[in-house]
GROMACS .gro file of C-alpha atoms in nm:
model
  352
    1MET     CA    1  -8.233  -4.646  10.772
    2SER     CA    2  -7.941  -4.440  10.897
    3GLU     CA    3  -7.769  -4.187  10.673
    4ASP     CA    4  -7.459  -4.409  10.654
    5ILE     CA    5  -7.660  -4.704  10.525
    6LEU     CA    6  -7.845  -4.489  10.270
    7ALA     CA    7  -7.516  -4.342  10.146
    8ALA     CA    8  -7.363  -4.689  10.120
    9LEU     CA    9  -7.664  -4.816   9.924
   10ALA     CA   10  -7.630  -4.523   9.683
   11GLY     CA   11  -7.261  -4.607   9.638
   12LEU     CA   12  -7.348  -4.973   9.591
   13ALA     CA   13  -7.600  -4.900   9.315
   14GLY     CA   14  -7.357  -4.680   9.122
   15GLY     CA   15  -7.071  -4.921   9.182
   16VAL     CA   16  -7.268  -5.208   9.030
   17LEU     CA   17  -7.320  -4.999   8.715
   18LEU     CA   18  -6.947  -4.924   8.699
   19GLY     CA   19  -6.856  -5.290   8.747
   20LEU     CA   20  -7.093  -5.394   8.470
   21ALA     CA   21  -6.954  -5.124   8.240
   22ALA     CA   22  -6.602  -5.254   8.299
   23ARG     CA   23  -6.682  -5.622   8.241
   24LEU     CA   24  -6.948  -5.596   7.970
   25GLY     CA   25  -6.842  -5.273   7.799
   26ARG     CA   26  -6.461  -5.302   7.845
   27PHE     CA   27  -6.455  -4.956   8.004
   28CYS     CA   28  -6.091  -4.926   8.113
   29THR     CA   29  -5.847  -4.634   8.128
   30LEU     CA   30  -5.523  -4.824   8.077
   31GLY     CA   31  -5.682  -5.026   7.798
   32ALA     CA   32  -5.792  -4.706   7.627
   33ILE     CA   33  -5.442  -4.560   7.650
   34GLU     CA   34  -5.281  -4.882   7.522
   35ASP     CA   35  -5.528  -4.899   7.233
   36ALA     CA   36  -5.454  -4.541   7.129
   37LEU     CA   37  -5.074  -4.559   7.166
   38TYR     CA   38  -5.000  -4.905   7.025
   39GLY     CA   39  -5.310  -5.017   6.840
   40LYS     CA   40  -5.411  -4.684   6.684
   41GLU     CA   41  -5.760  -4.769   6.808
   42TRP     CA   42  -5.955  -4.484   6.968
   43LEU     CA   43  -6.292  -4.644   7.048
   44ARG     CA   44  -6.234  -4.674   7.422
   45MET     CA   45  -6.093  -4.322   7.439
   46ARG     CA   46  -6.414  -4.202   7.275
   47MET     CA   47  -6.609  -4.395   7.536
   48TRP     CA   48  -6.430  -4.200   7.808
   49ALA     CA   49  -6.494  -3.872   7.629
   50PHE     CA   50  -6.865  -3.949   7.591
   51ALA     CA   51  -6.896  -4.050   7.959
   52ILE     CA   52  -6.725  -3.724   8.061
   53ALA     CA   53  -6.946  -3.515   7.833
   54ILE     CA   54  -7.271  -3.671   7.957
   55SER     CA   55  -7.162  -3.646   8.320
   56ILE     CA   56  -7.074  -3.275   8.280
   57ALA     CA   57  -7.401  -3.183   8.110
   58SER     CA   58  -7.622  -3.383   8.348
   59THR     CA   59  -7.439  -3.272   8.661
   60PHE     CA   60  -7.470  -2.903   8.580
   61LEU     CA   61  -7.830  -2.939   8.467
   62LEU     CA   62  -7.927  -3.097   8.800
   63ALA     CA   63  -7.711  -2.851   8.993
   64ASP     CA   64  -7.899  -2.569   8.821
   65LEU     CA   65  -8.223  -2.731   8.944
   66GLY     CA   66  -8.088  -2.740   9.298
   67LEU     CA   67  -8.052  -3.119   9.312
   68ILE     CA   68  -7.671  -3.128   9.340
   69ALA     CA   69  -7.469  -2.923   9.589
   70LEU     CA   70  -7.167  -2.863   9.367
   71ASP     CA   71  -7.030  -2.599   9.602
   72GLN     CA   72  -6.981  -2.870   9.866
   73THR     CA   73  -6.769  -3.110   9.659
   74ILE     CA   74  -6.406  -3.159   9.756
   75TYR     CA   75  -6.294  -3.081   9.402
   76LEU     CA   76  -6.435  -2.727   9.411
   77THR     CA   77  -6.370  -2.633   9.774
   78GLN     CA   78  -6.000  -2.716   9.817
   79SER     CA   79  -5.725  -2.496   9.681
   80TRP     CA   80  -5.590  -2.615   9.350
   81ASN     CA   81  -5.227  -2.724   9.370
   82PRO     CA   82  -5.097  -2.774   9.013
   83PHE     CA   83  -4.769  -2.924   9.137
   84ALA     CA   84  -4.958  -3.189   9.336
   85CYS     CA   85  -5.188  -3.260   9.042
   86ILE     CA   86  -4.898  -3.315   8.803
   87VAL     CA   87  -4.675  -3.516   9.037
   88GLY     CA   88  -4.961  -3.723   9.176
   89GLY     CA   89  -5.099  -3.784   8.827
   90LEU     CA   90  -4.760  -3.893   8.691
   91MET     CA   91  -4.710  -4.127   8.986
   92PHE     CA   92  -5.055  -4.276   8.941
   93GLY     CA   93  -5.019  -4.319   8.564
   94TYR     CA   94  -4.676  -4.480   8.585
   95GLY     CA   95  -4.793  -4.707   8.866
   96MET     CA   96  -5.099  -4.801   8.662
   97ALA     CA   97  -4.877  -4.913   8.373
   98MET     CA   98  -4.648  -5.110   8.604
   99ALA     CA   99  -4.941  -5.284   8.777
  100GLY     CA  100  -5.144  -5.343   8.460
  101SER     CA  101  -5.454  -5.169   8.591
  102CYS     CA  102  -5.583  -4.877   8.798
  103GLY     CA  103  -5.774  -4.911   9.125
  104PHE     CA  104  -6.109  -4.929   8.948
  105GLY     CA  105  -5.978  -5.181   8.696
  106ALA     CA  106  -5.824  -5.392   8.973
  107LEU     CA  107  -6.161  -5.420   9.147
  108ALA     CA  108  -6.329  -5.506   8.816
  109ARG     CA  109  -6.077  -5.782   8.744
  110LEU     CA  110  -6.090  -5.910   9.100
  111GLY     CA  111  -6.467  -5.942   9.058
  112GLY     CA  112  -6.394  -6.173   8.765
  113GLY     CA  113  -6.185  -6.406   8.981
  114ASP     CA  114  -5.834  -6.273   8.910
  115MET     CA  115  -5.661  -6.294   9.249
  116ARG     CA  116  -5.357  -6.105   9.120
  117TYR     CA  117  -5.566  -5.794   9.158
  118PHE     CA  118  -5.659  -5.883   9.514
  119VAL     CA  119  -5.295  -5.820   9.600
  120LEU     CA  120  -5.293  -5.498   9.397
  121SER     CA  121  -5.611  -5.375   9.568
  122LEU     CA  122  -5.459  -5.441   9.911
  123VAL     CA  123  -5.143  -5.250   9.823
  124ILE     CA  124  -5.345  -4.955   9.691
  125ALA     CA  125  -5.560  -4.957  10.006
  126ILE     CA  126  -5.266  -4.966  10.246
  127SER     CA  127  -5.052  -4.711  10.060
  128ALA     CA  128  -5.347  -4.471  10.030
  129ALA     CA  129  -5.412  -4.501  10.404
  130MET     CA  130  -5.043  -4.439  10.468
  131ALA     CA  131  -5.052  -4.125  10.255
  132VAL     CA  132  -5.365  -3.995  10.429
  133GLY     CA  133  -5.270  -4.050  10.791
  134GLY     CA  134  -4.970  -4.280  10.805
  135PRO     CA  135  -4.591  -4.244  10.772
  136THR     CA  136  -4.591  -4.107  10.416
  137ALA     CA  137  -4.850  -3.844  10.513
  138TYR     CA  138  -4.579  -3.631  10.675
  139LEU     CA  139  -4.391  -3.601  10.349
  140ARG     CA  140  -4.712  -3.548  10.149
  141VAL     CA  141  -4.832  -3.264  10.373
  142PHE     CA  142  -4.486  -3.103  10.368
  143LEU     CA  143  -4.451  -3.116   9.989
  144PHE     CA  144  -4.816  -3.075   9.889
  145PRO     CA  145  -5.007  -2.881  10.157
  146THR     CA  146  -5.385  -2.872  10.113
  147GLU     CA  147  -5.623  -2.608  10.239
  148LEU     CA  148  -5.966  -2.472  10.170
  149SER     CA  149  -5.984  -2.241   9.869
  150GLU     CA  150  -6.027  -1.870   9.938
  151ALA     CA  151  -6.212  -1.838   9.608
  152SER     CA  152  -6.580  -1.925   9.592
  153SER     CA  153  -6.499  -2.211   9.354
  154THR     CA  154  -6.201  -2.370   9.180
  155GLY     CA  155  -6.412  -2.471   8.882
  156ILE     CA  156  -6.359  -2.399   8.514
  157ALA     CA  157  -6.726  -2.314   8.456
  158HIS     CA  158  -6.734  -2.073   8.749
  159ALA     CA  159  -6.421  -1.888   8.632
  160LEU     CA  160  -6.536  -1.863   8.269
  161ALA     CA  161  -6.888  -1.759   8.371
  162GLN     CA  162  -6.747  -1.463   8.562
  163ARG     CA  163  -6.523  -1.355   8.275
  164LEU     CA  164  -6.774  -1.406   7.994
  165GLU     CA  165  -7.081  -1.300   8.194
  166LEU     CA  166  -7.260  -1.623   8.109
  167SER     CA  167  -7.423  -1.880   8.334
  168GLU     CA  168  -7.222  -2.176   8.460
  169LEU     CA  169  -7.478  -2.407   8.298
  170THR     CA  170  -7.424  -2.248   7.957
  171ILE     CA  171  -7.046  -2.284   7.988
  172ALA     CA  172  -7.079  -2.646   8.100
  173LEU     CA  173  -7.312  -2.739   7.815
  174VAL     CA  174  -7.078  -2.583   7.558
  175ILE     CA  175  -6.780  -2.773   7.699
  176ALA     CA  176  -6.979  -3.097   7.719
  177GLY     CA  177  -7.094  -3.052   7.359
  178ALA     CA  178  -6.738  -2.997   7.238
  179ILE     CA  179  -6.612  -3.309   7.417
  180SER     CA  180  -6.902  -3.521   7.294
  181LEU     CA  181  -6.820  -3.428   6.934
  182PHE     CA  182  -6.493  -3.618   6.970
  183ALA     CA  183  -6.694  -3.932   7.043
  184VAL     CA  184  -7.003  -3.908   6.825
  185SER     CA  185  -6.817  -3.786   6.516
  186ASN     CA  186  -6.668  -4.135   6.488
  187LYS     CA  187  -6.873  -4.390   6.292
  188GLU     CA  188  -6.737  -4.688   6.483
  189PHE     CA  189  -6.851  -4.538   6.814
  190ARG     CA  190  -7.193  -4.442   6.679
  191GLN     CA  191  -7.247  -4.797   6.554
  192SER     CA  192  -7.143  -4.962   6.882
  193PRO     CA  193  -7.441  -4.986   7.121
  194LYS     CA  194  -7.219  -5.161   7.376
  195ALA     CA  195  -6.976  -4.868   7.384
  196ILE     CA  196  -7.255  -4.610   7.410
  197ILE     CA  197  -7.441  -4.798   7.684
  198ALA     CA  198  -7.123  -4.853   7.888
  199SER     CA  199  -7.038  -4.482   7.865
  200LEU     CA  200  -7.389  -4.384   7.970
  201ALA     CA  201  -7.377  -4.630   8.261
  202VAL     CA  202  -7.059  -4.467   8.392
  203ALA     CA  203  -7.208  -4.119   8.361
  204VAL     CA  204  -7.530  -4.227   8.536
  205ALA     CA  205  -7.331  -4.385   8.820
  206VAL     CA  206  -7.138  -4.064   8.881
  207LEU     CA  207  -7.451  -3.850   8.852
  208PHE     CA  208  -7.645  -4.070   9.093
  209GLY     CA  209  -7.362  -4.039   9.345
  210TRP     CA  210  -7.381  -3.658   9.336
  211VAL     CA  211  -7.761  -3.653   9.360
  212ALA     CA  212  -7.790  -3.907   9.642
  213THR     CA  213  -7.519  -3.759   9.863
  214SER     CA  214  -7.641  -3.404   9.796
  215TYR     CA  215  -7.989  -3.507   9.912
  216LEU     CA  216  -7.846  -3.665  10.227
  217PHE     CA  217  -7.628  -3.359  10.287
  218GLU     CA  218  -7.930  -3.128  10.269
  219GLU     CA  219  -8.182  -3.343  10.456
  220SER     CA  220  -7.976  -3.528  10.713
  221PHE     CA  221  -7.897  -3.419  11.067
  222GLU     CA  222  -7.572  -3.612  11.039
  223GLU     CA  223  -7.269  -3.489  10.845
  224VAL     CA  224  -7.272  -3.653  10.502
  225ALA     CA  225  -7.008  -3.558  10.245
  226VAL     CA  226  -7.120  -3.470   9.893
  227ALA     CA  227  -6.928  -3.727   9.693
  228SER     CA  228  -6.921  -3.953   9.392
  229HIS     CA  229  -6.707  -4.246   9.284
  230SER     CA  230  -6.331  -4.268   9.327
  231PHE     CA  231  -6.107  -4.568   9.390
  232THR     CA  232  -5.794  -4.475   9.582
  233VAL     CA  233  -5.877  -4.368   9.939
  234PRO     CA  234  -6.216  -4.547   9.922
  235VAL     CA  235  -6.037  -4.881   9.873
  236GLY     CA  236  -5.851  -4.812  10.198
  237ASP     CA  237  -6.176  -4.706  10.366
  238THR     CA  238  -6.332  -5.036  10.261
  239LEU     CA  239  -6.042  -5.233  10.404
  240MET     CA  240  -6.079  -5.047  10.733
  241TYR     CA  241  -6.453  -5.113  10.734
  242LEU     CA  242  -6.399  -5.484  10.681
  243MET     CA  243  -6.169  -5.488  10.984
  244THR     CA  244  -6.370  -5.258  11.213
  245ALA     CA  245  -6.733  -5.283  11.093
  246SER     CA  246  -6.876  -5.310  11.445
  247GLY     CA  247  -6.734  -4.964  11.516
  248GLY     CA  248  -6.895  -4.803  11.214
  249GLY     CA  249  -6.732  -4.675  10.900
  250LEU     CA  250  -7.002  -4.754  10.647
  251SER     CA  251  -7.015  -4.484  10.378
  252PHE     CA  252  -7.080  -4.405  10.012
  253ALA     CA  253  -6.716  -4.495   9.936
  254VAL     CA  254  -6.744  -4.839  10.095
  255GLY     CA  255  -7.067  -4.911   9.910
  256SER     CA  256  -6.908  -4.798   9.585
  257VAL     CA  257  -6.613  -5.038   9.616
  258ILE     CA  258  -6.837  -5.332   9.710
  259GLY     CA  259  -7.069  -5.236   9.424
  260VAL     CA  260  -6.791  -5.250   9.164
  261LEU     CA  261  -6.686  -5.593   9.288
  262SER     CA  262  -7.048  -5.711   9.274
  263GLY     CA  263  -7.115  -5.564   8.930
  264ALA     CA  264  -6.792  -5.706   8.790
  265PHE     CA  265  -6.874  -6.050   8.933
  266LEU     CA  266  -7.221  -6.036   8.776
  267GLY     CA  267  -7.080  -5.914   8.445
  268SER     CA  268  -6.818  -6.190   8.435
  269LEU     CA  269  -7.091  -6.450   8.493
  270ILE     CA  270  -7.304  -6.301   8.214
  271LYS     CA  271  -7.010  -6.313   7.974
  272GLY     CA  272  -6.898  -6.655   8.097
  273HIS     CA  273  -6.555  -6.512   8.177
  274PHE     CA  274  -6.534  -6.581   8.550
  275ARG     CA  275  -6.233  -6.795   8.636
  276TRP     CA  276  -5.982  -6.809   8.918
  277GLU     CA  277  -5.637  -6.681   8.827
  278ALA     CA  278  -5.321  -6.618   9.026
  279CYS     CA  279  -4.982  -6.462   8.973
  280ASP     CA  280  -4.710  -6.715   8.880
  281ASP     CA  281  -4.440  -6.464   8.785
  282PRO     CA  282  -4.247  -6.296   9.070
  283ARG     CA  283  -4.146  -6.011   8.837
  284GLU     CA  284  -4.513  -5.937   8.765
  285LEU     CA  285  -4.591  -5.944   9.137
  286ARG     CA  286  -4.304  -5.703   9.203
  287ARG     CA  287  -4.436  -5.463   8.939
  288GLN     CA  288  -4.785  -5.484   9.085
  289ILE     CA  289  -4.666  -5.405   9.437
  290LEU     CA  290  -4.461  -5.109   9.311
  291GLY     CA  291  -4.745  -4.990   9.090
  292GLY     CA  292  -5.000  -5.024   9.368
  293PHE     CA  293  -4.787  -4.819   9.606
  294LEU     CA  294  -4.739  -4.545   9.346
  295MET     CA  295  -5.112  -4.540   9.265
  296GLY     CA  296  -5.221  -4.531   9.628
  297THR     CA  297  -4.979  -4.252   9.713
  298GLY     CA  298  -5.019  -4.060   9.387
  299GLY     CA  299  -5.398  -4.084   9.401
  300VAL     CA  300  -5.401  -3.918   9.744
  301ILE     CA  301  -5.163  -3.644   9.629
  302ALA     CA  302  -5.372  -3.577   9.317
  303LEU     CA  303  -5.705  -3.604   9.507
  304GLY     CA  304  -5.834  -3.880   9.283
  305CYS     CA  305  -5.775  -4.152   9.028
  306THR     CA  306  -5.890  -4.225   8.674
  307ILE     CA  307  -6.250  -4.231   8.794
  308GLY     CA  308  -6.220  -3.981   9.080
  309GLN     CA  309  -6.052  -3.707   8.877
  310GLY     CA  310  -6.120  -3.849   8.531
  311ILE     CA  311  -6.500  -3.868   8.562
  312SER     CA  312  -6.627  -3.743   8.900
  313ALA     CA  313  -6.409  -3.429   8.920
  314PHE     CA  314  -6.448  -3.372   8.546
  315SER     CA  315  -6.824  -3.371   8.588
  316THR     CA  316  -6.788  -3.068   8.818
  317LEU     CA  317  -6.541  -2.908   8.573
  318ALA     CA  318  -6.283  -2.880   8.849
  319VAL     CA  319  -5.962  -2.713   8.729
  320SER     CA  320  -5.765  -3.010   8.860
  321ALA     CA  321  -5.944  -3.272   8.648
  322PRO     CA  322  -5.786  -3.217   8.303
  323VAL     CA  323  -5.442  -3.156   8.457
  324VAL     CA  324  -5.451  -3.477   8.660
  325MET     CA  325  -5.585  -3.682   8.368
  326LEU     CA  326  -5.323  -3.553   8.125
  327SER     CA  327  -5.056  -3.631   8.386
  328ILE     CA  328  -5.197  -3.982   8.436
  329ILE     CA  329  -5.192  -4.042   8.061
  330ALA     CA  330  -4.833  -3.913   8.039
  331GLY     CA  331  -4.722  -4.132   8.330
  332ALA     CA  332  -4.895  -4.435   8.179
  333ALA     CA  333  -4.732  -4.368   7.841
  334ILE     CA  334  -4.387  -4.361   8.005
  335GLY     CA  335  -4.456  -4.683   8.194
  336LEU     CA  336  -4.597  -4.863   7.891
  337ARG     CA  337  -4.299  -4.764   7.679
  338GLN     CA  338  -4.066  -4.901   7.945
  339LEU     CA  339  -4.256  -5.231   7.949
  340VAL     CA  340  -4.300  -5.264   7.572
  341VAL     CA  341  -3.970  -5.146   7.426
  342GLY     CA  342  -3.760  -5.031   7.720
  343PHE     CA  343  -3.553  -4.714   7.730
  344GLN     CA  344  -3.248  -4.683   7.506
  345PHE     CA  345  -3.038  -4.370   7.487
  346ALA     CA  346  -2.851  -4.267   7.174
  347PHE     CA  347  -2.503  -4.330   7.315
  348TRP     CA  348  -2.603  -4.686   7.410
  349LYS     CA  349  -2.714  -4.750   7.052
  350GLN     CA  350  -2.390  -4.610   6.916
  351SER     CA  351  -2.172  -4.815   7.152
  352SER     CA  352  -2.358  -5.132   7.064
   0.00000   0.00000   0.00000
């Protein structure tokens, strides 16, 4: 098999795990934020924390064994732009709230037959492509220029290891242990096999992506990027592949997107939840189009989405990961508040 096909198969395998985790384990970023803000329920947030912790520990363990080429990942080789991380994250989070899902969640729901998220996926794909090489790319490059980092790494573990004179693996394991405590200290999480298995499935999917593409990068004569799962630009790449497959374009990213759709479809059949749905509210459709555009554009600016930065970049302990994720959460909180209670200023209350 060619390197492109092998990379796509690796993405497909991990994507299936992610799709199953979403449909069977209810692994969802926006759902976790909504639960925490309005339901005072932190189980799904703990699932995210556990997935992050396991992915950090396993990624650095395998990198220490030479099985993952961390120094070749985009998250550790490009200069860190905090302004881009914050603005892109806020745009993505707000768009996620407006649309009712992120790119990963849209694919998972589309796999269950909800055609509303077919429209959202298309908007994300087109707007991401526009931000990469289309009309909005001019403004993005002007406001948020990207370049290779002059430092050997833009990772948290690397920086702390130099300052504390400890190994990167030691730093990573300490950080992973601290994050995992947030999850496992909760009795509800410990007693929920579904939550634990879904979190592990997400971590394994991300880890497998790093291992497979690192192997292809080292062994292949062709240029293969070291990558793991993300669902902003890859959704656009998949759309381009579907239109131009005879000219090539198969990649890990394309396999990943198709894998999530396949895993979500399988999960919805297992649960008996598959059913065709469509949007019957023009206001909802308007919000989804706006949200999709903001997510596609913001995800490119921030170099990732809830999975790309929230899990994949976090597993490398990239400096950008916690900044982008906190910005996404803040943007989502603003959007959810607008949808749930609206915005009322003090002088409006007084006048009324």
